[in-house]
mmCIF file of C-alpha atoms and ligand atoms in Angstrom:
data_model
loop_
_atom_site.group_PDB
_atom_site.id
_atom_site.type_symbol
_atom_site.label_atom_id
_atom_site.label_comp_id
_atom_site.label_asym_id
_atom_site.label_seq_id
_atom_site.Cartn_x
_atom_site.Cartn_y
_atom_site.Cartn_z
ATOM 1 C CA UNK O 254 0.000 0.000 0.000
ATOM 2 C CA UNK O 255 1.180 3.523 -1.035
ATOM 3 C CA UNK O 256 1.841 6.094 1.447
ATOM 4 C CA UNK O 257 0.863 9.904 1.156
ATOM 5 C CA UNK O 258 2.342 11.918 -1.391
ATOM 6 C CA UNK O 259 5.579 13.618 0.447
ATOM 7 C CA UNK O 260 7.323 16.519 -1.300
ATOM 8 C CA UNK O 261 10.730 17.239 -0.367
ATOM 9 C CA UNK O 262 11.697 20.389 -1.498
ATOM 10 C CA UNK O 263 15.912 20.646 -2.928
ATOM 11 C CA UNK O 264 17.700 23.493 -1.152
ATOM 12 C CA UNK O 265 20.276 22.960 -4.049
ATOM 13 C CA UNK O 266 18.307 25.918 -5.552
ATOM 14 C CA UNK O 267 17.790 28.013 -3.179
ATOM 15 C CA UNK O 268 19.077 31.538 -2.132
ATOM 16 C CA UNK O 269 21.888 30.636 -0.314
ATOM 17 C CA UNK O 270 21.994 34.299 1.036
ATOM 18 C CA UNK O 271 18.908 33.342 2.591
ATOM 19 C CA UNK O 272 18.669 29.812 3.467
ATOM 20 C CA UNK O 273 17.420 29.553 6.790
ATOM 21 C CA UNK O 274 14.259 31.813 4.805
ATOM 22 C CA UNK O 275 14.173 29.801 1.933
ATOM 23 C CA UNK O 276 13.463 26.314 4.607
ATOM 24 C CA UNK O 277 11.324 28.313 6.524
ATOM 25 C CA UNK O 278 9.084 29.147 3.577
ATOM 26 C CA UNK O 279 9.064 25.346 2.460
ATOM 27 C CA UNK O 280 7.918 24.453 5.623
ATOM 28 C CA UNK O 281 4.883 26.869 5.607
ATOM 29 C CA UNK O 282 4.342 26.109 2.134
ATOM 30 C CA UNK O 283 3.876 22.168 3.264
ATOM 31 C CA UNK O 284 7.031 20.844 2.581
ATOM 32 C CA UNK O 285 6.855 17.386 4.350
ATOM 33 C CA UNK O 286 10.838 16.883 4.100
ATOM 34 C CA UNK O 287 13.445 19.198 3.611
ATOM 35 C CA UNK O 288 15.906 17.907 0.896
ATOM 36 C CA UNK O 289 19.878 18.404 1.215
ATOM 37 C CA UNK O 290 21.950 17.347 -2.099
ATOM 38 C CA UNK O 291 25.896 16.572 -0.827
ATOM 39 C CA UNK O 292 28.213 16.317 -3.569
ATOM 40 C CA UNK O 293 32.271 16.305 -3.009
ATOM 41 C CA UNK O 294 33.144 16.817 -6.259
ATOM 42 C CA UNK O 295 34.508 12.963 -6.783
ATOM 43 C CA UNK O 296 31.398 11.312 -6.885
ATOM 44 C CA UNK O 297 29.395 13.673 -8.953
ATOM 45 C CA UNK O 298 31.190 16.682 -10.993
ATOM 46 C CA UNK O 299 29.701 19.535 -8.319
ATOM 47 C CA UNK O 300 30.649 20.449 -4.889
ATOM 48 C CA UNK O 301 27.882 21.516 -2.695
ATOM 49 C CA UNK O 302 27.534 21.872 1.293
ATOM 50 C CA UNK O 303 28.700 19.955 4.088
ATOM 51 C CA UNK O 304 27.678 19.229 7.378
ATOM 52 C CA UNK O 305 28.464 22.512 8.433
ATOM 53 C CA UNK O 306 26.085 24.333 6.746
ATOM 54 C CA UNK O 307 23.235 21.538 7.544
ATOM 55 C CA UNK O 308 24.023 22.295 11.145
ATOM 56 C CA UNK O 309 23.606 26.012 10.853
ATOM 57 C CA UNK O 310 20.057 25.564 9.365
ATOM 58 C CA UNK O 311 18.907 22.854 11.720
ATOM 59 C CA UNK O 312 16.969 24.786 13.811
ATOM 60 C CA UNK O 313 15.288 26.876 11.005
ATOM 61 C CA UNK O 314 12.408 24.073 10.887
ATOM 62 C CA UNK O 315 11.356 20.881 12.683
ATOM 63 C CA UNK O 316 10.990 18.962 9.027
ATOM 64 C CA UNK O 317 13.053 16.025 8.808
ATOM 65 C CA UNK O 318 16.313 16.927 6.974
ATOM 66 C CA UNK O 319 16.691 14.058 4.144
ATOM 67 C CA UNK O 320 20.005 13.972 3.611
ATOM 68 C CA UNK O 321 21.304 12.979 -0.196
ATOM 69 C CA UNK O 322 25.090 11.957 -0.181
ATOM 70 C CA UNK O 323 26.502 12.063 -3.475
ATOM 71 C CA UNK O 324 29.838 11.153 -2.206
ATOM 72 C CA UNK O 325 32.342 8.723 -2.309
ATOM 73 C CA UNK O 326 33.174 6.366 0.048
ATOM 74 C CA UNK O 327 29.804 7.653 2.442
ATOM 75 C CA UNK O 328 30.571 5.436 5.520
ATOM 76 C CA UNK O 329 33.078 7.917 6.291
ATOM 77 C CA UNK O 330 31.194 10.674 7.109
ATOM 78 C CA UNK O 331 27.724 9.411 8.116
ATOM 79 C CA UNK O 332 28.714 10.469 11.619
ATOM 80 C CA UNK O 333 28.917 13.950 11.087
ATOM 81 C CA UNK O 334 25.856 14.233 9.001
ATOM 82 C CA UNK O 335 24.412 12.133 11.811
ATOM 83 C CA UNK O 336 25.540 15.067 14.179
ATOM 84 C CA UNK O 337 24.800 18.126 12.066
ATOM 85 C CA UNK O 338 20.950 16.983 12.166
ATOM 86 C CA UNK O 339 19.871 14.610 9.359
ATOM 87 C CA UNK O 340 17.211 12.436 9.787
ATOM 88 C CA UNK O 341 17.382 10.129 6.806
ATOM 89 C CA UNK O 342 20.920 9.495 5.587
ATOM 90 C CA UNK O 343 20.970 8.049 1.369
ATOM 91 C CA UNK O 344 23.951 7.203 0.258
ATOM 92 C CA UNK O 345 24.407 5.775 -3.409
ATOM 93 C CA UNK O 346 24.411 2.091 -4.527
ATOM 94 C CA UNK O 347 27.392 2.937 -6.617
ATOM 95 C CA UNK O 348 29.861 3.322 -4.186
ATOM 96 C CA UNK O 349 31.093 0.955 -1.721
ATOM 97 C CA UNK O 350 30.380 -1.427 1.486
ATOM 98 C CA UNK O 351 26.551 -1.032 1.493
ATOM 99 C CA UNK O 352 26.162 -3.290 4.417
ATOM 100 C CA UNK O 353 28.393 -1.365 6.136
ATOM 101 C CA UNK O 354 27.096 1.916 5.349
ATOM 102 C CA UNK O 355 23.409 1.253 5.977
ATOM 103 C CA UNK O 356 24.855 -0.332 9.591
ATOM 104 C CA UNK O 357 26.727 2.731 10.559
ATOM 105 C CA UNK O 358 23.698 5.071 10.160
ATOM 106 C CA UNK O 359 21.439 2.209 11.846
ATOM 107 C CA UNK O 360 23.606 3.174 14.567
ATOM 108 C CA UNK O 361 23.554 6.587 14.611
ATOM 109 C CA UNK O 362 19.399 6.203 14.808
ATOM 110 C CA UNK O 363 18.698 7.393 11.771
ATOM 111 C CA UNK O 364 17.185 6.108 8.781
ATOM 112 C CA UNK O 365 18.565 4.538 5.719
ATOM 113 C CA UNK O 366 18.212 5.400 1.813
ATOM 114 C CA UNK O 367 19.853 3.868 -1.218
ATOM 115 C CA UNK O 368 19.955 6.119 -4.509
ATOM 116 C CA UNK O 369 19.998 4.518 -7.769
ATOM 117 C CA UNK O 370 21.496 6.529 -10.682
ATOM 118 C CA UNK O 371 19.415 6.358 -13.736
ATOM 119 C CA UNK O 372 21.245 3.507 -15.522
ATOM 120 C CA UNK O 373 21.728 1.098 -12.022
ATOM 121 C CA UNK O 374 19.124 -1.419 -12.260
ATOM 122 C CA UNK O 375 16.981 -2.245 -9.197
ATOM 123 C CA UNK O 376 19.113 -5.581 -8.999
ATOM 124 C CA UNK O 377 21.877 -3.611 -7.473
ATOM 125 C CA UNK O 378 19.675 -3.486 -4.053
ATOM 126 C CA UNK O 379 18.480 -6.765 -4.082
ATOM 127 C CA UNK O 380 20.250 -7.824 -0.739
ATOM 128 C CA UNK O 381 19.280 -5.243 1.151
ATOM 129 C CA UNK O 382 16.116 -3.803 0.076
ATOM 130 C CA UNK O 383 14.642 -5.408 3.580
ATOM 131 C CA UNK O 384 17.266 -3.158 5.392
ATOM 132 C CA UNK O 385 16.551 0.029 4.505
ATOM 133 C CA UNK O 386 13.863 2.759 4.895
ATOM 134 C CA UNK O 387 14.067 4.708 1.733
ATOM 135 C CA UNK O 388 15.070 3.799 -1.944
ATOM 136 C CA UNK O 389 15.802 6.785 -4.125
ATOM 137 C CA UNK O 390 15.395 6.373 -7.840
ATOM 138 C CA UNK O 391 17.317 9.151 -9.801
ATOM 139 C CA UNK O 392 15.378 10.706 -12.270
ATOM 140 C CA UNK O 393 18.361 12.621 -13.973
ATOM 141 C CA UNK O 394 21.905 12.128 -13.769
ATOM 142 C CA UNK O 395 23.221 13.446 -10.406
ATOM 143 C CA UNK O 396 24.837 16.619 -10.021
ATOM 144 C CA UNK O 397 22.582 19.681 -10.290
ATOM 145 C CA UNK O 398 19.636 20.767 -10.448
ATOM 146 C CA UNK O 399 17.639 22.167 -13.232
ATOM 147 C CA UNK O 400 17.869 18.871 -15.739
ATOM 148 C CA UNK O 401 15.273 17.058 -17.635
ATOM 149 C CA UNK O 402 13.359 14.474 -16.364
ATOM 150 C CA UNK O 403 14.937 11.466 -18.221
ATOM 151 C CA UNK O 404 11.397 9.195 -18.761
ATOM 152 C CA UNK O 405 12.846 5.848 -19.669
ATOM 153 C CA UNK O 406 13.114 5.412 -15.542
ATOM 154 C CA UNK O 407 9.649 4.942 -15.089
ATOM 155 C CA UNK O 408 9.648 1.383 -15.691
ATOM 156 C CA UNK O 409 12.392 1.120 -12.909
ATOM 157 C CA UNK O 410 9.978 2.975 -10.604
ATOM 158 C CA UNK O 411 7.397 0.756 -11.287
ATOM 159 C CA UNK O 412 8.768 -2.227 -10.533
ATOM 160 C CA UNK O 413 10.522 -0.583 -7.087
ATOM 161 C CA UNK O 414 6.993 0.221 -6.438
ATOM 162 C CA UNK O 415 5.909 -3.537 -7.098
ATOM 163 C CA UNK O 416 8.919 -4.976 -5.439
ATOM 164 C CA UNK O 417 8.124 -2.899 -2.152
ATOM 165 C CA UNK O 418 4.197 -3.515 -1.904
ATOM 166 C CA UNK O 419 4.787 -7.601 -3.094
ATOM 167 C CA UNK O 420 7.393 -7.862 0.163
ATOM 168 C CA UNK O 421 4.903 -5.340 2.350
ATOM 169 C CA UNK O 422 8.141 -3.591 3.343
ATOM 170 C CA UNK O 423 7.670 -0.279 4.830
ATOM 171 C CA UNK O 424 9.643 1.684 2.194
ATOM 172 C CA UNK O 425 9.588 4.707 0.925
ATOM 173 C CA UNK O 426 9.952 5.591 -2.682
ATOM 174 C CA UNK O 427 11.606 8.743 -3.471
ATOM 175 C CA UNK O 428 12.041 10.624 -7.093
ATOM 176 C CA UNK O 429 14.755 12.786 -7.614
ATOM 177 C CA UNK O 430 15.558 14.978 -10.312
ATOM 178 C CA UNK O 431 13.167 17.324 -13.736
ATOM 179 C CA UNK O 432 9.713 16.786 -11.180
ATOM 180 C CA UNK O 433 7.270 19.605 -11.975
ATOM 181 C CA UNK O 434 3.750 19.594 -12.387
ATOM 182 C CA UNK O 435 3.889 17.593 -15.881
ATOM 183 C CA UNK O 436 6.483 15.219 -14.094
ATOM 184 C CA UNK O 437 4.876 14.880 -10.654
ATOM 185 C CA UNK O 438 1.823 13.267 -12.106
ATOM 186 C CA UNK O 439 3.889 10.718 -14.156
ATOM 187 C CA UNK O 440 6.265 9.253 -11.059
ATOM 188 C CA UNK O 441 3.409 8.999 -8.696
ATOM 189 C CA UNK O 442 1.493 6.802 -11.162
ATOM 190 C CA UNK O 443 4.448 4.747 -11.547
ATOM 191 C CA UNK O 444 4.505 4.155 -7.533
ATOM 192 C CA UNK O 445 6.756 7.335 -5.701
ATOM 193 C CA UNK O 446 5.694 8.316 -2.730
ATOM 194 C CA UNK O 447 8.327 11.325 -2.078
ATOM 195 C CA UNK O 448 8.662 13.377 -4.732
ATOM 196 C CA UNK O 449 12.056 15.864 -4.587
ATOM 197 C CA UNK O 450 11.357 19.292 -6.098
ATOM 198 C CA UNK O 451 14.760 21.771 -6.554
ATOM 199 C CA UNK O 452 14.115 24.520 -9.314
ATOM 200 C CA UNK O 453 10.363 24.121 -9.938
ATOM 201 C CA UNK O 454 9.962 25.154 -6.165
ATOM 202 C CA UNK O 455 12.445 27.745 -5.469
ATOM 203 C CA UNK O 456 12.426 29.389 -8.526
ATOM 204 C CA UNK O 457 9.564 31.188 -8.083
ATOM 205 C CA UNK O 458 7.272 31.699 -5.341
ATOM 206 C CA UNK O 459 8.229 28.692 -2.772
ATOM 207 C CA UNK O 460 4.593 28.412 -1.088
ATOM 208 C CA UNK O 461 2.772 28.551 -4.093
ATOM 209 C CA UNK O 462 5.277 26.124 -5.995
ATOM 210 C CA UNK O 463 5.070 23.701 -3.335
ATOM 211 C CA UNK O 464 1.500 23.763 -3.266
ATOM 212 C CA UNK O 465 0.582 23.323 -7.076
ATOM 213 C CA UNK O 466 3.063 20.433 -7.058
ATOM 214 C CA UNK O 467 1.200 18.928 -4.468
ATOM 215 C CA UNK O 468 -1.998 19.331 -6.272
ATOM 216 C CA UNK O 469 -0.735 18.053 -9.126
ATOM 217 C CA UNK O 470 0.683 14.841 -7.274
ATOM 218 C CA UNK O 471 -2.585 14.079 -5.542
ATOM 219 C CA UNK O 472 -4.045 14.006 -8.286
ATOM 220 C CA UNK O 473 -2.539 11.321 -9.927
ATOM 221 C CA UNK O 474 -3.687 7.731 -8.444
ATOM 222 C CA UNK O 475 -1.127 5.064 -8.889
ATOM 223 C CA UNK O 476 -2.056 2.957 -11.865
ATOM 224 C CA UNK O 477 -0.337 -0.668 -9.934
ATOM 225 C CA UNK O 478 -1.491 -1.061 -6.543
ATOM 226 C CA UNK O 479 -4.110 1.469 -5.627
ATOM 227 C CA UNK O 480 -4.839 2.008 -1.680
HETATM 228 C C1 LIG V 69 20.553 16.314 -8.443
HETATM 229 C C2 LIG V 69 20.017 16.418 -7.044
HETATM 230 C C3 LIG V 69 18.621 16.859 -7.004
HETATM 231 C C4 LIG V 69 18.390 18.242 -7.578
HETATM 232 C C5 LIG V 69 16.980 18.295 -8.059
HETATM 233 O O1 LIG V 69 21.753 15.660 -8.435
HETATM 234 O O2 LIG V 69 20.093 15.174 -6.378
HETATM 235 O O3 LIG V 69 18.054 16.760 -5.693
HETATM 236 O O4 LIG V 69 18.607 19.267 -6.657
HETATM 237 O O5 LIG V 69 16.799 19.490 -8.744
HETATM 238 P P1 LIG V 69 15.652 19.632 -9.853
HETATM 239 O O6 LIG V 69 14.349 19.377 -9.165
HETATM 240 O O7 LIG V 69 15.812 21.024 -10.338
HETATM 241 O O8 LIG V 69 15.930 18.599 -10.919
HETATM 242 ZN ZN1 LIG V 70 18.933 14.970 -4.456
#
């Protein structure tokens, strides 16, 4: 059974001059998550904030921060993001130790999220799809914001969606990357759940953006497994 339609807002385009305004506004807007893209530059071709700058903004909302690590080697640094205030730690399945890395931010109490790039099938998670709490299925290529919405993934969230109600595991299933009010409709018919939103909500009006996405979500019924 699907879960409510979440949207988790980007901060990756944002006013960075005003960030702690910019979360605040997603929140009254409706935001249900506050999205943080991490990229080191290795990984992904950008470099983007750091635990530092999550900890600054921490106490700008009570939204869960959903932390997106486009980094190599993760397990090295889930502590800090642990410490700067995440709430759900992702991490990609194309970098390394995966038990490992989905252990150390067990331990840290937080949850766990595994990002597939557009081109990593679902197979990739097979093993441990009934240890985490989040899979993230990348909608463009990871880096920045702004892209396309690359439409071939559908049939990958489709079957994530049918490979999470078929186990009952108590997943969610996050987009990432082009969603907009044409796109938003599309992935929640093919089974997301969170939807992550970077320059169709803050580049305009952020309480307005949020809540025409949301509209446009809702609308859309799930064309698999209905609840
Ligand atoms: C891309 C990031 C995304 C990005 C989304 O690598 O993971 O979260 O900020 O931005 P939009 O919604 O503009 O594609
Ligand atoms: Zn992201």
């Amino acid at each position: 059974m699907m879960n409510r339609i979440k949207i988790a807002p980007s901060i990756l385009s944002a006013d960075f001059s005003q960030l702690g305004n910019e979360i605040i506004l997603a929140e009254k807007g409706g935001a249900d998550l506050i999205h943080i893209d991490v990229m080191d530059g290795h990984f992904v071709p950008n470099i983007t904030i750091g635990p530092v700058v999550i900890s600054a903004v921490r106490d700008k909302t009570t939204l869960p921060f959903d932390v997106h690590l486009m980094i190599e080697n993760p397990i090295r640094y889930v502590d800090d993001f642990a410490k700067a205030g995440a709430d759900i730690i992702t991490f990609h399945a194309e970098t390394n130790a995966l038990l490992d890395t989905i252990k150390k931010v067990k331990d840290n109490d937080k949850k766990v999220g595994i990002s597939l790039n557009p081109s990593t099938p679902l197979s990739v998670v097979n093993d441990v799809i009934d240890k985490i709490d989040l899979l993230l299925i990348m909608t463009v290529h990871p880096g920045f914001s702004g892209q396309k919405f690359i439409h071939d993934v559908l049939p990958k969230i489709e079957k994530g969606r049918k490979i999470i109600d078929e186990g009952q595991l108590k997943i969610d299933l996050e987009v990432d990357g082009g969603i907009n009010e044409n796109t938003a409709p599309l992935a929640v018919k093919h089974g997301a759940n969170i939807l992550v939103a970077g320059s169709s909500v803050f580049k305009g009006d952020v309480m307005e953006r949020i809540k025409s996405l949301r509209l446009c979500a809702e609308g859309a019924k799930h064309k698999v497994f209905k609840e």
